[in-house]
Tab-separated table of C-alpha atoms in Angstrom:
chain	number	residue	atom	x	y	z
A	1	UNK	CA	84.926	187.788	89.405
A	2	UNK	CA	86.758	184.556	87.991
A	3	UNK	CA	89.636	183.469	85.785
A	4	UNK	CA	88.383	181.268	83.220
A	5	UNK	CA	90.484	178.646	81.277
A	6	UNK	CA	89.118	176.114	78.502
A	7	UNK	CA	90.667	172.875	77.867
A	8	UNK	CA	90.308	170.382	75.011
A	9	UNK	CA	92.293	167.912	72.889
A	10	UNK	CA	93.792	168.924	69.514
A	11	UNK	CA	95.844	166.755	67.117
A	12	UNK	CA	98.115	169.708	66.448
A	13	UNK	CA	98.730	173.427	67.376
A	14	UNK	CA	96.093	175.929	66.594
A	15	UNK	CA	95.965	179.585	66.354
A	16	UNK	CA	94.633	181.849	69.177
A	17	UNK	CA	91.915	183.072	66.569
A	18	UNK	CA	90.645	179.629	66.015
A	19	UNK	CA	90.818	178.657	69.876
A	20	UNK	CA	88.834	181.765	70.770
A	21	UNK	CA	86.220	180.658	68.002
A	22	UNK	CA	86.140	177.153	69.549
A	23	UNK	CA	85.851	178.437	72.961
A	24	UNK	CA	83.022	180.727	72.356
A	25	UNK	CA	81.302	177.946	70.686
A	26	UNK	CA	81.939	175.618	73.714
A	27	UNK	CA	80.748	178.205	76.280
A	28	UNK	CA	77.448	178.497	73.993
A	29	UNK	CA	77.046	174.852	74.611
A	30	UNK	CA	77.738	173.669	70.945
A	31	UNK	CA	78.934	170.280	70.165
A	32	UNK	CA	80.966	168.753	67.290
A	33	UNK	CA	83.649	171.528	67.918
A	34	UNK	CA	86.498	169.343	69.187
A	35	UNK	CA	87.310	165.645	69.034
A	36	UNK	CA	86.535	163.451	72.018
A	37	UNK	CA	89.925	161.924	73.283
A	38	UNK	CA	90.988	159.931	76.257
A	39	UNK	CA	93.423	162.575	77.340
A	40	UNK	CA	90.830	164.903	78.413
A	41	UNK	CA	89.310	162.193	80.587
A	42	UNK	CA	92.619	161.713	82.238
A	43	UNK	CA	93.077	165.255	82.690
A	44	UNK	CA	89.650	165.779	84.321
A	45	UNK	CA	90.199	162.787	86.659
A	46	UNK	CA	93.541	163.833	87.916
A	47	UNK	CA	92.292	167.616	88.247
A	48	UNK	CA	89.269	166.582	90.256
A	49	UNK	CA	91.331	164.359	92.532
A	50	UNK	CA	93.277	167.067	93.582
A	51	UNK	CA	90.611	169.910	93.230
A	52	UNK	CA	86.878	168.315	93.574
A	53	UNK	CA	84.335	170.009	91.723
A	54	UNK	CA	82.494	173.147	93.625
A	55	UNK	CA	79.615	171.808	96.158
A	56	UNK	CA	77.768	173.449	98.806
A	57	UNK	CA	80.030	171.501	101.228
A	58	UNK	CA	83.462	172.597	99.902
A	59	UNK	CA	82.758	176.174	98.531
A	60	UNK	CA	84.926	177.804	101.347
A	61	UNK	CA	87.894	176.024	100.359
A	62	UNK	CA	87.457	175.437	96.913
A	63	UNK	CA	89.567	177.215	94.131
A	64	UNK	CA	86.373	177.304	91.828
A	65	UNK	CA	84.210	180.111	91.384
A	66	UNK	CA	81.596	178.064	89.832
A	67	UNK	CA	81.009	174.353	89.018
A	68	UNK	CA	83.128	172.966	86.235
A	69	UNK	CA	81.408	172.783	82.946
A	70	UNK	CA	82.325	169.603	81.284
A	71	UNK	CA	81.293	167.761	78.123
A	72	UNK	CA	82.785	164.789	76.202
A	73	UNK	CA	84.738	167.550	74.192
A	74	UNK	CA	85.999	169.997	76.652
A	75	UNK	CA	86.315	171.259	80.333
A	76	UNK	CA	85.705	174.872	81.087
A	77	UNK	CA	86.707	176.078	84.773
A	78	UNK	CA	86.274	179.173	86.599
A	79	UNK	CA	88.826	179.907	89.066
A	80	UNK	CA	88.363	182.378	92.017
A	81	UNK	CA	90.622	185.237	91.599
A	82	UNK	CA	92.413	184.693	95.219
A	83	UNK	CA	93.433	181.260	94.088
A	84	UNK	CA	94.017	182.047	90.373
A	85	UNK	CA	97.937	181.948	90.270
A	86	UNK	CA	98.595	178.794	92.058
A	87	UNK	CA	95.458	177.117	90.560
A	88	UNK	CA	96.032	178.005	86.864
A	89	UNK	CA	99.781	177.190	87.058
A	90	UNK	CA	98.876	173.561	88.266
A	91	UNK	CA	96.329	173.406	85.531
A	92	UNK	CA	98.669	174.451	82.710
A	93	UNK	CA	101.367	171.872	84.028
A	94	UNK	CA	98.583	169.029	84.232
A	95	UNK	CA	97.296	170.002	80.889
A	96	UNK	CA	100.702	169.933	79.107
A	97	UNK	CA	101.630	166.434	80.675
A	98	UNK	CA	98.177	165.072	79.779
A	99	UNK	CA	98.332	166.313	76.089
A	100	UNK	CA	95.464	168.611	76.298
A	101	UNK	CA	95.347	172.299	74.820
A	102	UNK	CA	94.484	175.144	76.814
A	103	UNK	CA	92.906	178.544	75.951
A	104	UNK	CA	93.069	181.561	78.329
A	105	UNK	CA	90.138	184.067	77.103
A	106	UNK	CA	91.546	186.701	79.293
A	107	UNK	CA	94.961	187.189	77.241
A	108	UNK	CA	93.911	185.052	74.133
A	109	UNK	CA	96.770	182.977	74.705
A	110	UNK	CA	96.852	179.172	73.659
A	111	UNK	CA	98.791	176.671	75.316
A	112	UNK	CA	99.808	173.674	73.528
A	113	UNK	CA	101.197	170.258	75.227
A	114	UNK	CA	105.030	170.280	74.910
A	115	UNK	CA	106.478	168.132	72.499
A	116	UNK	CA	107.757	164.764	73.621
A	117	UNK	CA	107.030	162.650	76.452
A	118	UNK	CA	107.995	162.356	79.992
A	119	UNK	CA	107.229	158.685	80.123
A	120	UNK	CA	110.082	156.154	80.462
A	121	UNK	CA	110.157	152.245	79.838
A	122	UNK	CA	112.523	150.428	82.089
A	123	UNK	CA	113.656	147.022	81.300
A	124	UNK	CA	115.224	144.086	83.279
A	125	UNK	CA	118.606	144.500	81.949
A	126	UNK	CA	118.694	148.159	83.508
A	127	UNK	CA	118.308	149.782	80.154
A	128	UNK	CA	115.630	152.800	80.058
A	129	UNK	CA	113.795	154.125	76.773
A	130	UNK	CA	112.892	157.748	77.252
A	131	UNK	CA	109.573	159.061	75.437
A	132	UNK	CA	108.662	155.441	74.300
A	133	UNK	CA	106.360	154.912	71.191
A	134	UNK	CA	103.473	152.616	71.106
A	135	UNK	CA	105.867	150.406	68.910
A	136	UNK	CA	108.443	150.557	71.520
A	137	UNK	CA	105.937	149.219	73.995
A	138	UNK	CA	105.135	146.469	71.559
A	139	UNK	CA	108.675	145.314	70.979
A	140	UNK	CA	109.794	145.288	74.586
A	141	UNK	CA	106.900	143.352	75.718
A	142	UNK	CA	107.145	140.901	73.064
A	143	UNK	CA	110.777	140.339	74.348
A	144	UNK	CA	109.878	139.232	77.810
A	145	UNK	CA	111.573	136.116	78.863
A	146	UNK	CA	112.632	134.334	82.213
A	147	UNK	CA	115.793	136.327	81.884
A	148	UNK	CA	114.481	139.853	80.680
A	149	UNK	CA	111.493	139.188	82.797
A	150	UNK	CA	110.025	142.610	83.714
A	151	UNK	CA	109.076	146.084	82.102
A	152	UNK	CA	108.161	149.263	83.881
A	153	UNK	CA	106.111	152.098	82.170
A	154	UNK	CA	106.268	155.241	84.157
A	155	UNK	CA	104.453	158.424	83.103
A	156	UNK	CA	105.424	160.469	86.243
A	157	UNK	CA	107.051	159.788	89.509
A	158	UNK	CA	104.585	157.148	91.347
A	159	UNK	CA	102.437	156.539	88.419
A	160	UNK	CA	103.359	153.444	86.367
A	161	UNK	CA	102.185	150.124	84.991
A	162	UNK	CA	104.568	147.218	85.159
A	163	UNK	CA	104.596	143.680	84.332
A	164	UNK	CA	106.603	140.625	85.556
A	165	UNK	CA	106.729	137.311	83.445
A	166	UNK	CA	106.818	133.874	85.166
A	167	UNK	CA	108.216	132.619	88.305
A	168	UNK	CA	110.601	135.385	88.725
A	169	UNK	CA	107.459	137.550	89.164
A	170	UNK	CA	105.865	134.991	91.560
A	171	UNK	CA	103.361	133.688	89.208
A	172	UNK	CA	103.155	130.337	87.052
A	173	UNK	CA	105.466	129.956	84.157
A	174	UNK	CA	104.231	131.518	81.138
A	175	UNK	CA	101.693	133.872	83.125
A	176	UNK	CA	102.118	137.453	83.738
A	177	UNK	CA	101.822	139.662	86.884
A	178	UNK	CA	100.411	143.084	85.856
A	179	UNK	CA	100.521	145.862	88.284
A	180	UNK	CA	99.754	149.561	88.150
A	181	UNK	CA	100.147	152.351	90.700
A	182	UNK	CA	98.745	155.843	90.835
A	183	UNK	CA	101.017	157.624	93.085
A	184	UNK	CA	99.925	156.710	96.587
A	185	UNK	CA	100.562	153.261	98.331
A	186	UNK	CA	96.943	152.402	98.589
A	187	UNK	CA	96.603	152.963	94.973
A	188	UNK	CA	98.886	150.071	93.883
A	189	UNK	CA	97.121	147.039	92.443
A	190	UNK	CA	97.894	143.508	90.959
A	191	UNK	CA	96.435	140.910	88.808
A	192	UNK	CA	97.729	137.634	87.131
A	193	UNK	CA	97.062	137.656	83.290
A	194	UNK	CA	97.660	134.616	81.235
A	195	UNK	CA	97.593	136.193	77.730
A	196	UNK	CA	100.408	138.670	76.338
A	197	UNK	CA	98.101	140.660	73.972
A	198	UNK	CA	95.913	141.690	76.793
A	199	UNK	CA	99.240	143.074	78.642
A	200	UNK	CA	100.223	145.015	75.603
A	201	UNK	CA	96.776	146.499	75.104
A	202	UNK	CA	97.037	147.760	78.981
A	203	UNK	CA	100.315	149.394	78.276
A	204	UNK	CA	99.432	151.126	75.087
A	205	UNK	CA	96.406	152.465	76.611
A	206	UNK	CA	98.100	153.480	79.847
A	207	UNK	CA	100.706	155.201	77.649
A	208	UNK	CA	97.994	157.217	75.687
A	209	UNK	CA	96.066	158.038	78.978
A	210	UNK	CA	93.094	155.653	78.221
A	211	UNK	CA	91.850	154.057	81.491
A	212	UNK	CA	89.342	151.848	79.729
A	213	UNK	CA	91.727	148.973	80.146
A	214	UNK	CA	91.273	148.415	83.879
A	215	UNK	CA	87.931	147.066	83.328
A	216	UNK	CA	89.097	143.929	81.740
A	217	UNK	CA	91.041	142.572	84.716
A	218	UNK	CA	90.281	141.515	88.360
A	219	UNK	CA	92.830	143.714	90.322
A	220	UNK	CA	93.769	143.158	94.053
A	221	UNK	CA	95.408	145.690	96.137
A	222	UNK	CA	99.086	145.245	96.787
A	223	UNK	CA	100.164	145.181	100.280
A	224	UNK	CA	103.236	146.660	101.776
C-alpha cells in the first residue's frame, strides 16, 4: 500500500476534476498534458536532495514505496504509509514554495501554490523589498554603485544569490562579485563577472527557480 501524489506546473488554479483528468493521463504515460517549467526541476532537485530516489541500497530507510515517476512535465511519488504524514507534509510545503501544483488522488484535492513570494531583496542602504518582481530585480541591479554596492536576493533562509559591485566587494572597479549559496556552508560559491546583463539574467532566473544560469560562470567555493 502507498500514498500517491502528483506534481506539475500550472499557470493558474485548476479544478479537482481537471486535475484528476491530467493525473490519470500522466499515470498512463501520456505527454503534452502539462507545460514544462523550471519550477518542477527546482522542486525535484530539492526533494531528492532530502529524500533520494528509491534504490536497492536505501529501501529500508527511504520514504518511497516505489521509484519516483518523473517526466519533463510531472513528478508522481508513492509514499510508504508508515512515513506518509511527515513526508507528504514536507512535499506540500516544498511544492507551494516552488510554485508547483499538487494533486492528491486519494482525496481528490488540489493543492495550489500560495499567492505571493517569500523572496526578499536586500539593498546596501538597509531597505528590503518583500516578494520582489522581475522588474524590481532589474531596477535595483541597475542602480548598483560604489555607494549602493550590493544586492541580496534570498528565497528562503540560507538560500540566496548576491552581488557586490567594485572595490567594496573585493573586485576591480566596474566588476561584480556574484555569489550564491544553497543552505549549507559548503554550498556557497563565488565568481567575478564583468557584465551587468549577465548578473541580471542570473538573478532573474534564480528568482524564477531556473538553475540554468549557473553554467555560464566559473565558480569557486567560498572559504569560511
